[in-house]
PDB file of C-alpha atoms and ligand atoms in Angstrom:
ATOM      1  CA  MET A   3     -22.795  -3.010  14.514  1.00  0.00           C
ATOM      2  CA  SER A   4     -22.558  -0.541  11.771  1.00  0.00           C
ATOM      3  CA  GLU A   5     -19.309  -0.271   9.860  1.00  0.00           C
ATOM      4  CA  THR A   6     -19.644   3.468   9.444  1.00  0.00           C
ATOM      5  CA  ASN A   7     -19.914   4.398  13.088  1.00  0.00           C
ATOM      6  CA  SER A   8     -16.907   2.631  14.476  1.00  0.00           C
ATOM      7  CA  TYR A   9     -17.712   3.429  18.098  1.00  0.00           C
ATOM      8  CA  MET A  10     -21.223   2.181  18.459  1.00  0.00           C
ATOM      9  CA  MET A  11     -21.901   1.775  22.154  1.00  0.00           C
ATOM     10  CA  VAL A  12     -25.109  -0.084  22.741  1.00  0.00           C
ATOM     11  CA  GLY A  13     -24.093  -2.496  25.501  1.00  0.00           C
ATOM     12  CA  GLU A  14     -25.422  -0.318  28.364  1.00  0.00           C
ATOM     13  CA  ARG A  15     -22.500  -1.439  30.508  1.00  0.00           C
ATOM     14  CA  LEU A  16     -18.830  -0.637  30.048  1.00  0.00           C
ATOM     15  CA  CYS A  17     -17.861  -4.313  29.998  1.00  0.00           C
ATOM     16  CA  MET A  18     -20.488  -5.067  27.339  1.00  0.00           C
ATOM     17  CA  ASP A  19     -19.271  -2.232  25.116  1.00  0.00           C
ATOM     18  CA  PHE A  20     -15.731  -3.468  25.546  1.00  0.00           C
ATOM     19  CA  ILE A  21     -16.769  -6.958  24.470  1.00  0.00           C
ATOM     20  CA  ASN A  22     -18.468  -5.397  21.444  1.00  0.00           C
ATOM     21  CA  THR A  23     -15.262  -4.006  19.996  1.00  0.00           C
ATOM     22  CA  VAL A  24     -15.355  -6.652  17.298  1.00  0.00           C
ATOM     23  CA  SER A  25     -17.851  -6.162  14.503  1.00  0.00           C
ATOM     24  CA  TRP A  26     -19.666  -9.228  13.238  1.00  0.00           C
ATOM     25  CA  ARG A  27     -18.092 -11.240  15.996  1.00  0.00           C
ATOM     26  CA  GLU A  28     -19.526 -14.558  14.955  1.00  0.00           C
ATOM     27  CA  SER A  29     -18.795 -14.303  11.264  1.00  0.00           C
ATOM     28  CA  THR A  30     -15.585 -15.654   9.844  1.00  0.00           C
ATOM     29  CA  GLU A  31     -15.636 -13.464   6.715  1.00  0.00           C
ATOM     30  CA  LYS A  32     -17.045 -10.215   8.086  1.00  0.00           C
ATOM     31  CA  ARG A  33     -15.404 -10.167  11.503  1.00  0.00           C
ATOM     32  CA  ARG A  34     -13.603  -6.897  12.096  1.00  0.00           C
ATOM     33  CA  GLU A  35     -11.261  -6.186  14.994  1.00  0.00           C
ATOM     34  CA  TRP A  36     -11.474  -2.615  16.289  1.00  0.00           C
ATOM     35  CA  PHE A  37      -8.253  -2.762  18.258  1.00  0.00           C
ATOM     36  CA  ALA A  38      -5.787  -3.046  15.409  1.00  0.00           C
ATOM     37  CA  GLY A  39      -3.189  -1.183  17.454  1.00  0.00           C
ATOM     38  CA  TYR A  40      -2.613   0.189  20.941  1.00  0.00           C
ATOM     39  CA  ALA A  41      -3.729   3.651  19.774  1.00  0.00           C
ATOM     40  CA  ASN A  42      -7.158   2.209  18.887  1.00  0.00           C
ATOM     41  CA  LEU A  43      -7.529   0.848  22.389  1.00  0.00           C
ATOM     42  CA  VAL A  44      -6.651   4.256  23.842  1.00  0.00           C
ATOM     43  CA  ASP A  45      -8.975   6.053  21.456  1.00  0.00           C
ATOM     44  CA  TRP A  46     -11.869   3.756  22.299  1.00  0.00           C
ATOM     45  CA  SER A  47     -11.129   4.199  26.011  1.00  0.00           C
ATOM     46  CA  ILE A  48     -11.576   7.968  25.698  1.00  0.00           C
ATOM     47  CA  HIS A  49     -14.861   7.417  23.927  1.00  0.00           C
ATOM     48  CA  ALA A  50     -15.968   4.989  26.619  1.00  0.00           C
ATOM     49  CA  GLY A  51     -15.107   7.498  29.338  1.00  0.00           C
ATOM     50  CA  VAL A  52     -12.385   5.301  30.803  1.00  0.00           C
ATOM     51  CA  LEU A  53      -9.554   7.692  29.966  1.00  0.00           C
ATOM     52  CA  SER A  54      -9.439  11.455  29.831  1.00  0.00           C
ATOM     53  CA  GLY A  55      -7.934  13.121  26.786  1.00  0.00           C
ATOM     54  CA  GLN A  56      -4.974  14.123  28.877  1.00  0.00           C
ATOM     55  CA  GLN A  57      -4.374  10.609  30.161  1.00  0.00           C
ATOM     56  CA  ALA A  58      -4.674   9.276  26.633  1.00  0.00           C
ATOM     57  CA  LYS A  59      -2.071  11.721  25.390  1.00  0.00           C
ATOM     58  CA  ALA A  60       0.364  10.678  28.089  1.00  0.00           C
ATOM     59  CA  LEU A  61      -0.218   7.005  27.329  1.00  0.00           C
ATOM     60  CA  LEU A  62       0.321   7.445  23.610  1.00  0.00           C
ATOM     61  CA  LEU A  63       3.610   9.219  24.267  1.00  0.00           C
ATOM     62  CA  LYS A  64       4.656   6.420  26.561  1.00  0.00           C
ATOM     63  CA  ALA A  65       3.611   3.833  23.978  1.00  0.00           C
ATOM     64  CA  GLU A  66       5.767   5.545  21.388  1.00  0.00           C
ATOM     65  CA  GLU A  67       8.747   5.163  23.695  1.00  0.00           C
ATOM     66  CA  LYS A  68       7.965   1.545  24.495  1.00  0.00           C
ATOM     67  CA  PRO A  69       6.315  -0.137  21.512  1.00  0.00           C
ATOM     68  CA  PRO A  70       6.816  -3.734  22.759  1.00  0.00           C
ATOM     69  CA  GLU A  71       5.163  -2.914  26.108  1.00  0.00           C
ATOM     70  CA  ALA A  72       2.257  -1.219  24.359  1.00  0.00           C
ATOM     71  CA  GLY A  73       1.894  -4.215  22.075  1.00  0.00           C
ATOM     72  CA  ASP A  74       1.828  -6.459  25.094  1.00  0.00           C
ATOM     73  CA  VAL A  75      -0.947  -4.434  26.738  1.00  0.00           C
ATOM     74  CA  LEU A  76      -2.943  -4.608  23.521  1.00  0.00           C
ATOM     75  CA  LYS A  77      -2.578  -8.374  23.513  1.00  0.00           C
ATOM     76  CA  GLN A  78      -3.714  -8.560  27.127  1.00  0.00           C
ATOM     77  CA  ALA A  79      -6.692  -6.312  26.410  1.00  0.00           C
ATOM     78  CA  VAL A  80      -7.847  -8.500  23.550  1.00  0.00           C
ATOM     79  CA  GLU A  81      -7.369 -11.625  25.613  1.00  0.00           C
ATOM     80  CA  MET A  82      -9.291 -10.162  28.537  1.00  0.00           C
ATOM     81  CA  ARG A  83     -12.038  -9.136  26.163  1.00  0.00           C
ATOM     82  CA  GLU A  84     -12.341 -12.591  24.649  1.00  0.00           C
ATOM     83  CA  VAL A  85     -12.465 -14.263  28.063  1.00  0.00           C
ATOM     84  CA  MET A  86     -15.150 -11.790  29.135  1.00  0.00           C
ATOM     85  CA  TYR A  87     -17.044 -12.489  25.929  1.00  0.00           C
ATOM     86  CA  ARG A  88     -17.077 -16.233  26.537  1.00  0.00           C
ATOM     87  CA  VAL A  89     -18.131 -15.861  30.178  1.00  0.00           C
ATOM     88  CA  PHE A  90     -20.971 -13.445  29.407  1.00  0.00           C
ATOM     89  CA  LYS A  91     -22.078 -15.351  26.341  1.00  0.00           C
ATOM     90  CA  SER A  92     -22.562 -18.438  28.499  1.00  0.00           C
ATOM     91  CA  ILE A  93     -24.543 -16.310  30.950  1.00  0.00           C
ATOM     92  CA  ALA A  94     -26.743 -15.077  28.103  1.00  0.00           C
ATOM     93  CA  GLU A  95     -27.303 -18.692  27.161  1.00  0.00           C
ATOM     94  CA  GLU A  96     -27.997 -19.583  30.798  1.00  0.00           C
ATOM     95  CA  ALA A  97     -25.159 -22.064  30.736  1.00  0.00           C
ATOM     96  CA  PRO A  98     -22.310 -22.314  33.235  1.00  0.00           C
ATOM     97  CA  PRO A  99     -19.060 -20.763  31.996  1.00  0.00           C
ATOM     98  CA  LEU A 100     -16.157 -23.037  31.203  1.00  0.00           C
ATOM     99  CA  GLU A 101     -13.860 -23.489  34.156  1.00  0.00           C
ATOM    100  CA  LYS A 102     -10.803 -22.523  32.132  1.00  0.00           C
ATOM    101  CA  ASP A 103     -12.466 -19.228  31.173  1.00  0.00           C
ATOM    102  CA  LEU A 104     -13.305 -18.467  34.768  1.00  0.00           C
ATOM    103  CA  ASP A 105      -9.716 -19.317  35.729  1.00  0.00           C
ATOM    104  CA  ARG A 106      -8.417 -16.985  33.071  1.00  0.00           C
ATOM    105  CA  PHE A 107     -10.825 -14.276  34.199  1.00  0.00           C
ATOM    106  CA  ASN A 108      -9.552 -14.696  37.748  1.00  0.00           C
ATOM    107  CA  GLU A 109      -5.990 -14.321  36.557  1.00  0.00           C
ATOM    108  CA  PHE A 110      -6.907 -10.864  35.349  1.00  0.00           C
ATOM    109  CA  VAL A 111      -8.653 -10.119  38.631  1.00  0.00           C
ATOM    110  CA  SER A 112      -5.574 -11.104  40.601  1.00  0.00           C
ATOM    111  CA  ARG A 113      -3.289  -9.220  38.270  1.00  0.00           C
ATOM    112  CA  PHE A 114      -5.181  -6.039  38.996  1.00  0.00           C
ATOM    113  CA  ASP A 115      -6.177  -6.653  42.588  1.00  0.00           C
ATOM    114  CA  ARG A 116      -3.057  -4.841  43.726  1.00  0.00           C
ATOM    115  CA  LYS A 117      -4.917  -1.793  42.494  1.00  0.00           C
ATOM    116  CA  LEU A 118      -8.012  -2.542  44.495  1.00  0.00           C
ATOM    117  CA  GLN A 119      -8.830   0.092  47.060  1.00  0.00           C
ATOM    118  CA  LEU A 120     -11.459   0.618  49.676  1.00  0.00           C
ATOM    119  CA  ILE A 121     -13.196   3.900  49.041  1.00  0.00           C
ATOM    120  CA  HIS A 122     -15.431   5.785  51.432  1.00  0.00           C
ATOM    121  CA  GLU A 123     -18.485   7.256  49.771  1.00  0.00           C
ATOM    122  CA  LYS A 124     -20.798   9.343  51.952  1.00  0.00           C
ATOM    123  CA  ASP A 125     -22.670   6.602  53.823  1.00  0.00           C
ATOM    124  CA  HIS A 126     -21.052   3.454  52.494  1.00  0.00           C
ATOM    125  CA  TYR A 127     -17.827   1.859  51.330  1.00  0.00           C
ATOM    126  CA  ILE A 128     -17.033   0.366  47.959  1.00  0.00           C
ATOM    127  CA  MET A 129     -14.141  -1.568  46.518  1.00  0.00           C
ATOM    128  CA  LYS A 130     -12.753   0.096  43.462  1.00  0.00           C
ATOM    129  CA  PHE A 131      -9.756  -0.274  41.211  1.00  0.00           C
ATOM    130  CA  ASP A 132      -7.485   2.699  41.529  1.00  0.00           C
ATOM    131  CA  TYR A 133      -6.098   3.708  38.201  1.00  0.00           C
ATOM    132  CA  SER A 134      -4.675   7.071  38.889  1.00  0.00           C
ATOM    133  CA  GLY A 135      -1.164   6.138  37.762  1.00  0.00           C
ATOM    134  CA  GLU A 136      -0.179   6.325  34.138  1.00  0.00           C
ATOM    135  CA  ASN A 137       0.568   2.737  33.275  1.00  0.00           C
ATOM    136  CA  LEU A 138       0.019   1.594  29.740  1.00  0.00           C
ATOM    137  CA  ASP A 139      -2.637  -0.833  30.951  1.00  0.00           C
ATOM    138  CA  MET A 140      -4.490   1.661  33.143  1.00  0.00           C
ATOM    139  CA  MET A 141      -7.690   1.379  31.100  1.00  0.00           C
ATOM    140  CA  LEU A 142      -8.066  -2.329  31.843  1.00  0.00           C
ATOM    141  CA  PRO A 143      -8.876  -2.347  35.586  1.00  0.00           C
ATOM    142  CA  PRO A 144     -12.040  -0.206  35.327  1.00  0.00           C
ATOM    143  CA  ILE A 145     -13.283  -2.370  32.462  1.00  0.00           C
ATOM    144  CA  LEU A 146     -12.629  -5.485  34.500  1.00  0.00           C
ATOM    145  CA  GLN A 147     -14.325  -3.817  37.453  1.00  0.00           C
ATOM    146  CA  SER A 148     -17.416  -3.279  35.340  1.00  0.00           C
ATOM    147  CA  ALA A 149     -17.474  -6.985  34.497  1.00  0.00           C
ATOM    148  CA  VAL A 150     -16.959  -8.021  38.128  1.00  0.00           C
ATOM    149  CA  ASP A 151     -19.738  -5.680  39.299  1.00  0.00           C
ATOM    150  CA  LEU A 152     -22.133  -7.164  36.780  1.00  0.00           C
ATOM    151  CA  LEU A 153     -21.122 -10.741  37.566  1.00  0.00           C
ATOM    152  CA  VAL A 154     -21.714 -10.416  41.303  1.00  0.00           C
ATOM    153  CA  SER A 155     -25.072  -8.671  40.873  1.00  0.00           C
ATOM    154  CA  LYS A 156     -27.206 -11.765  40.834  1.00  0.00           C
ATOM    155  CA  ASN A 157     -30.471 -10.267  39.565  1.00  0.00           C
ATOM    156  CA  ASP A 158     -28.880  -8.157  36.894  1.00  0.00           C
ATOM    157  CA  LEU A 159     -27.356 -11.166  35.187  1.00  0.00           C
ATOM    158  CA  GLU A 160     -30.725 -12.124  33.735  1.00  0.00           C
ATOM    159  CA  ARG A 161     -30.496  -8.978  31.678  1.00  0.00           C
ATOM    160  CA  VAL A 162     -27.324 -10.043  29.898  1.00  0.00           C
ATOM    161  CA  LYS A 163     -28.324 -10.968  26.371  1.00  0.00           C
ATOM    162  CA  GLN A 164     -26.823 -11.673  22.997  1.00  0.00           C
ATOM    163  CA  CYS A 165     -28.141  -9.907  19.914  1.00  0.00           C
ATOM    164  CA  GLU A 166     -30.364 -12.167  17.838  1.00  0.00           C
ATOM    165  CA  GLY A 167     -28.929 -10.715  14.633  1.00  0.00           C
ATOM    166  CA  ASP A 168     -27.038 -13.325  12.712  1.00  0.00           C
ATOM    167  CA  PRO A 169     -23.995 -13.347  12.786  1.00  0.00           C
ATOM    168  CA  CYS A 170     -23.764 -10.287  15.026  1.00  0.00           C
ATOM    169  CA  GLY A 171     -22.726 -11.824  18.325  1.00  0.00           C
ATOM    170  CA  TRP A 172     -22.814  -8.577  20.279  1.00  0.00           C
ATOM    171  CA  LEU A 173     -23.778  -8.650  23.912  1.00  0.00           C
ATOM    172  CA  PHE A 174     -25.836  -6.089  25.769  1.00  0.00           C
ATOM    173  CA  PHE A 175     -27.423  -5.373  29.097  1.00  0.00           C
ATOM    174  CA  ASP A 176     -31.168  -5.186  28.629  1.00  0.00           C
ATOM    175  CA  THR A 177     -32.471  -2.129  30.467  1.00  0.00           C
ATOM    176  CA  SER A 178     -35.994  -2.323  29.034  1.00  0.00           C
ATOM    177  CA  ARG A 179     -38.700  -2.615  31.681  1.00  0.00           C
ATOM    178  CA  ASN A 180     -40.147  -5.875  30.431  1.00  0.00           C
ATOM    179  CA  ARG A 181     -36.785  -7.251  29.330  1.00  0.00           C
ATOM    180  CA  SER A 182     -37.920  -7.461  25.747  1.00  0.00           C
ATOM    181  CA  ARG A 183     -34.861  -6.155  23.950  1.00  0.00           C
ATOM    182  CA  ARG A 184     -33.621  -8.532  21.256  1.00  0.00           C
ATOM    183  CA  TRP A 185     -31.140  -6.585  19.191  1.00  0.00           C
ATOM    184  CA  CYS A 186     -27.878  -4.764  19.726  1.00  0.00           C
ATOM    185  CA  SER A 187     -29.536  -1.900  17.912  1.00  0.00           C
ATOM    186  CA  MET A 188     -32.974  -1.487  16.406  1.00  0.00           C
ATOM    187  CA  ALA A 189     -31.454   0.643  13.636  1.00  0.00           C
ATOM    188  CA  ASP A 190     -29.037  -2.119  12.764  1.00  0.00           C
ATOM    189  CA  CYS A 191     -29.712  -5.810  13.422  1.00  0.00           C
ATOM    190  CA  GLY A 192     -33.333  -5.063  14.366  1.00  0.00           C
ATOM    191  CA  ASN A 193     -34.069  -3.453  11.040  1.00  0.00           C
ATOM    192  CA  ARG A 194     -32.339  -6.171   9.090  1.00  0.00           C
ATOM    193  CA  ALA A 195     -34.463  -8.794  10.823  1.00  0.00           C
ATOM    194  CA  LYS A 196     -37.606  -6.780  10.139  1.00  0.00           C
ATOM    195  CA  ALA A 197     -36.679  -6.408   6.479  1.00  0.00           C
ATOM    196  CA  ARG A 198     -36.052 -10.127   6.230  1.00  0.00           C
ATOM    197  CA  ARG A 199     -39.434 -10.914   7.767  1.00  0.00           C
ATOM    198  CA  PHE A 200     -41.119  -8.487   5.392  1.00  0.00           C
ATOM    199  CA  TYR A 201     -39.376 -10.006   2.391  1.00  0.00           C
ATOM    200  CA  LYS A 202     -40.458 -13.489   3.412  1.00  0.00           C
ATOM    201  CA  LYS A 203     -44.068 -12.329   3.704  1.00  0.00           C
ATOM    202  CA  GLU A 204     -43.931 -10.676   0.284  1.00  0.00           C
ATOM    203  CA  LYS A 205     -42.655 -13.859  -1.215  1.00  0.00           C
TER     204      LYS A 205
HETATM  205 ZN1   ZN B  26     -26.665  -7.138  16.517  1.00  0.00          ZN
END
């Protein structure tokens, strides 16, 4: 979780990258929130492929007209992210999630389920959040969808891991064949751990 590249995306799943929008998550001194304002959330959403540039522009204009509403969406986004973080962290630790977190998660699901649509794709049907409107919170349903998809895919859950870098706290979806990935990024936490090991040996 480099400080220089503010949009590091190493989670391999949209929901994981969303959760990783806090640098040094588990450190009290170094922790850095990426979503300082609504515009940051929109900017990240473009980068994550959730919003087009055009949609983003429209949302920012809308946010300028309605600052309290935009602030409210930002608050919701951060809350949704933190609930998702706690649920997936427990999965990474092979522990059951707290009931209150699951309840909170479900509140987001039911808030957005009005946007759920059945979509016909060639030879099958899928349920998908429709976010074609231009509501200030339109980036949230697809992110939530990504989390729901991962949660209901039983086998894939074993690939949800937390970076071993201390105090990184980032989560990722391990796509390596033998499920051997340990770090959010080899160039970042991986290298630091290697350097630490080397230093210990030298000593
Ligand atoms: Zn890390």
